[in-house]
Amino acid sequence: MAVMSADQMSIGEMLAATVPMARTLNLQFLETTPDKAVVALPDQSDYHNHVGGPHAGAMFTLGESASGAIVLAAFGDQLSRAVPLAVSAEIAYKKLAMGAVTATATLGRSAAEVVAELDAGERPEFPVTIEIQRGDGAVTGVMTVVWTLRPNS
């Protein structure tokens, strides 16, 4: 896998280039900052479930991808010394999702606190929370992905 910097392309472009599943689902990276990542899953019949909405697996991938986008935005400057890895994930499906859905991810701890643990020689873990919404704004799912920054040494 080629290493690309955020200076060369956007985080969404980096994820689409390096994560085949993001390309497969045609995920759209709408906003990616250290404070928030917003990723959309277009309505695509190939990824529907038995009731005509997005499949649970596609929604999980959407949420996990949004969490990865915010992790790269918040900790991209640490990639030379640590690898971000998902440790665990939990999702709850709250309402029927129909049509396009959007995931919004936020960090559960401050980036400065996480980097301070890395600086102290620790392997920090931190949660990313994600809300998945349909077009009318109803929350169809909530998700938490716990990430770590694994030191390269």
mmCIF file of C-alpha atoms in Angstrom:
data_model
loop_
_atom_site.group_PDB
_atom_site.id
_atom_site.type_symbol
_atom_site.label_atom_id
_atom_site.label_comp_id
_atom_site.label_asym_id
_atom_site.label_seq_id
_atom_site.Cartn_x
_atom_site.Cartn_y
_atom_site.Cartn_z
ATOM 1 C CA MET A 1 0.000 0.000 0.000
ATOM 2 C CA ALA A 2 1.376 3.382 -0.971
ATOM 3 C CA VAL A 3 1.750 5.913 1.815
ATOM 4 C CA MET A 4 0.053 9.198 1.012
ATOM 5 C CA SER A 5 0.003 12.356 3.010
ATOM 6 C CA ALA A 6 -2.979 14.550 3.771
ATOM 7 C CA ASP A 7 -1.110 17.308 1.900
ATOM 8 C CA GLN A 8 -1.369 15.265 -1.308
ATOM 9 C CA MET A 9 -5.052 14.353 -1.070
ATOM 10 C CA SER A 10 -8.044 14.715 1.201
ATOM 11 C CA ILE A 11 -8.729 12.168 3.922
ATOM 12 C CA GLY A 12 -11.758 10.955 1.994
ATOM 13 C CA GLU A 13 -9.619 10.446 -1.101
ATOM 14 C CA MET A 14 -6.994 8.627 0.998
ATOM 15 C CA LEU A 15 -9.594 6.283 2.470
ATOM 16 C CA ALA A 16 -11.190 5.616 -0.914
ATOM 17 C CA ALA A 17 -7.739 4.885 -2.370
ATOM 18 C CA THR A 18 -6.566 2.589 0.433
ATOM 19 C CA VAL A 19 -9.755 0.955 1.765
ATOM 20 C CA PRO A 20 -11.471 -1.099 -0.944
ATOM 21 C CA MET A 21 -14.727 -1.422 1.025
ATOM 22 C CA ALA A 22 -15.158 2.376 1.081
ATOM 23 C CA ARG A 23 -14.886 2.347 -2.723
ATOM 24 C CA THR A 24 -17.204 -0.659 -3.052
ATOM 25 C CA LEU A 25 -19.999 1.095 -1.142
ATOM 26 C CA ASN A 26 -19.367 4.418 -2.953
ATOM 27 C CA LEU A 27 -19.059 6.222 0.381
ATOM 28 C CA GLN A 28 -19.020 10.006 0.126
ATOM 29 C CA PHE A 29 -16.769 11.838 2.591
ATOM 30 C CA LEU A 30 -18.653 15.110 3.076
ATOM 31 C CA GLU A 31 -16.724 16.649 5.974
ATOM 32 C CA THR A 32 -13.562 15.545 7.725
ATOM 33 C CA THR A 33 -12.014 17.606 10.503
ATOM 34 C CA PRO A 34 -10.379 16.695 13.831
ATOM 35 C CA ASP A 35 -13.723 17.578 15.464
ATOM 36 C CA LYS A 36 -16.216 15.854 13.167
ATOM 37 C CA ALA A 37 -16.419 13.493 10.204
ATOM 38 C CA VAL A 38 -19.537 13.177 8.073
ATOM 39 C CA VAL A 39 -19.801 10.315 5.586
ATOM 40 C CA ALA A 40 -22.779 9.419 3.377
ATOM 41 C CA LEU A 41 -23.935 6.084 2.008
ATOM 42 C CA PRO A 42 -25.969 6.699 -1.159
ATOM 43 C CA ASP A 43 -29.166 4.711 -1.694
ATOM 44 C CA GLN A 44 -28.029 1.723 -3.785
ATOM 45 C CA SER A 45 -30.267 -1.281 -4.384
ATOM 46 C CA ASP A 46 -27.249 -3.632 -4.512
ATOM 47 C CA TYR A 47 -26.720 -2.945 -0.787
ATOM 48 C CA HIS A 48 -30.350 -3.164 0.375
ATOM 49 C CA ASN A 49 -31.685 -5.589 2.961
ATOM 50 C CA HIS A 50 -34.925 -7.579 2.859
ATOM 51 C CA VAL A 51 -37.075 -4.497 3.638
ATOM 52 C CA GLY A 52 -35.526 -2.246 0.987
ATOM 53 C CA GLY A 53 -33.204 -0.105 3.115
ATOM 54 C CA PRO A 54 -29.442 -0.160 3.519
ATOM 55 C CA HIS A 55 -28.150 -3.500 4.801
ATOM 56 C CA ALA A 56 -26.934 -3.567 8.407
ATOM 57 C CA GLY A 57 -23.436 -4.498 7.195
ATOM 58 C CA ALA A 58 -23.336 -1.481 4.884
ATOM 59 C CA MET A 59 -24.434 0.788 7.746
ATOM 60 C CA PHE A 60 -21.760 -0.724 10.011
ATOM 61 C CA THR A 61 -19.136 -0.054 7.332
ATOM 62 C CA LEU A 62 -20.430 3.504 6.933
ATOM 63 C CA GLY A 63 -20.077 4.164 10.669
ATOM 64 C CA GLU A 64 -16.666 2.521 10.933
ATOM 65 C CA SER A 65 -15.463 4.529 7.930
ATOM 66 C CA ALA A 66 -16.647 7.776 9.517
ATOM 67 C CA SER A 67 -14.765 6.836 12.684
ATOM 68 C CA GLY A 68 -11.631 6.132 10.648
ATOM 69 C CA ALA A 69 -11.933 9.482 8.893
ATOM 70 C CA ILE A 70 -12.009 11.444 12.149
ATOM 71 C CA VAL A 71 -9.121 9.376 13.540
ATOM 72 C CA LEU A 72 -7.012 10.258 10.494
ATOM 73 C CA ALA A 73 -8.016 13.910 10.742
ATOM 74 C CA ALA A 74 -7.195 14.098 14.455
ATOM 75 C CA PHE A 75 -4.063 11.927 14.473
ATOM 76 C CA GLY A 76 -2.697 12.041 10.920
ATOM 77 C CA ASP A 77 0.347 13.915 12.195
ATOM 78 C CA GLN A 78 1.188 10.879 14.377
ATOM 79 C CA LEU A 79 1.335 8.312 11.538
ATOM 80 C CA SER A 80 5.121 8.351 11.417
ATOM 81 C CA ARG A 81 5.240 6.885 14.934
ATOM 82 C CA ALA A 82 1.934 5.056 15.464
ATOM 83 C CA VAL A 83 -0.649 3.062 13.528
ATOM 84 C CA PRO A 84 -4.335 3.688 14.234
ATOM 85 C CA LEU A 85 -6.234 0.429 14.729
ATOM 86 C CA ALA A 86 -9.851 -0.280 15.599
ATOM 87 C CA VAL A 87 -9.990 -2.292 18.841
ATOM 88 C CA SER A 88 -13.728 -2.929 19.153
ATOM 89 C CA ALA A 89 -17.046 -1.729 17.801
ATOM 90 C CA GLU A 90 -20.656 -1.802 18.897
ATOM 91 C CA ILE A 91 -23.718 -0.727 16.941
ATOM 92 C CA ALA A 92 -27.393 -0.391 17.832
ATOM 93 C CA TYR A 93 -30.018 -0.124 15.124
ATOM 94 C CA LYS A 94 -32.722 2.264 16.380
ATOM 95 C CA LYS A 95 -35.113 2.883 13.481
ATOM 96 C CA LEU A 96 -35.666 1.598 9.993
ATOM 97 C CA ALA A 97 -33.196 3.192 7.605
ATOM 98 C CA MET A 98 -34.472 3.906 4.120
ATOM 99 C CA GLY A 99 -32.781 5.784 1.315
ATOM 100 C CA ALA A 100 -29.433 7.457 1.712
ATOM 101 C CA VAL A 101 -27.985 7.566 5.232
ATOM 102 C CA THR A 102 -25.293 9.740 6.769
ATOM 103 C CA ALA A 103 -22.902 8.965 9.621
ATOM 104 C CA THR A 104 -21.473 11.710 11.853
ATOM 105 C CA ALA A 105 -18.467 10.768 13.989
ATOM 106 C CA THR A 106 -16.996 12.607 16.987
ATOM 107 C CA LEU A 107 -14.036 11.840 19.239
ATOM 108 C CA GLY A 108 -14.870 10.715 22.764
ATOM 109 C CA ARG A 109 -11.609 12.100 24.212
ATOM 110 C CA SER A 110 -9.511 15.117 23.340
ATOM 111 C CA ALA A 111 -6.790 14.509 20.771
ATOM 112 C CA ALA A 112 -4.289 16.280 23.046
ATOM 113 C CA GLU A 113 -4.990 13.805 25.858
ATOM 114 C CA VAL A 114 -4.541 10.828 23.534
ATOM 115 C CA VAL A 115 -1.269 12.201 22.127
ATOM 116 C CA ALA A 116 -0.017 12.882 25.679
ATOM 117 C CA GLU A 117 -0.475 9.176 26.464
ATOM 118 C CA LEU A 118 1.394 8.268 23.290
ATOM 119 C CA ASP A 119 4.171 10.693 24.276
ATOM 120 C CA ALA A 120 4.377 8.951 27.672
ATOM 121 C CA GLY A 121 5.096 5.659 25.932
ATOM 122 C CA GLU A 122 1.596 4.256 26.376
ATOM 123 C CA ARG A 123 -0.748 2.736 23.819
ATOM 124 C CA PRO A 124 -3.785 5.003 24.157
ATOM 125 C CA GLU A 125 -7.334 3.844 23.515
ATOM 126 C CA PHE A 126 -10.172 6.235 22.779
ATOM 127 C CA PRO A 127 -13.786 5.975 21.685
ATOM 128 C CA VAL A 128 -15.348 7.492 18.592
ATOM 129 C CA THR A 129 -19.121 7.876 18.692
ATOM 130 C CA ILE A 130 -21.183 7.797 15.522
ATOM 131 C CA GLU A 131 -24.801 8.675 14.770
ATOM 132 C CA ILE A 132 -26.348 7.337 11.576
ATOM 133 C CA GLN A 133 -29.275 9.356 10.217
ATOM 134 C CA ARG A 134 -31.656 9.036 7.326
ATOM 135 C CA GLY A 135 -32.634 11.994 5.132
ATOM 136 C CA ASP A 136 -35.414 13.203 7.437
ATOM 137 C CA GLY A 137 -32.937 13.515 10.320
ATOM 138 C CA ALA A 138 -34.160 10.498 12.289
ATOM 139 C CA VAL A 139 -31.343 8.622 14.009
ATOM 140 C CA THR A 140 -31.393 5.072 12.658
ATOM 141 C CA GLY A 141 -28.296 3.817 14.432
ATOM 142 C CA VAL A 142 -25.712 4.662 17.049
ATOM 143 C CA MET A 143 -22.246 3.200 17.124
ATOM 144 C CA THR A 144 -19.067 3.345 19.163
ATOM 145 C CA VAL A 145 -15.699 2.303 17.791
ATOM 146 C CA VAL A 146 -12.790 2.114 20.218
ATOM 147 C CA TRP A 147 -9.474 2.928 18.536
ATOM 148 C CA THR A 148 -5.861 2.699 19.619
ATOM 149 C CA LEU A 149 -2.658 4.290 18.398
ATOM 150 C CA ARG A 150 -0.181 1.414 18.323
ATOM 151 C CA PRO A 151 3.384 2.728 18.546
ATOM 152 C CA ASN A 152 5.595 1.635 15.646
ATOM 153 C CA SER A 153 8.480 0.621 17.922
#
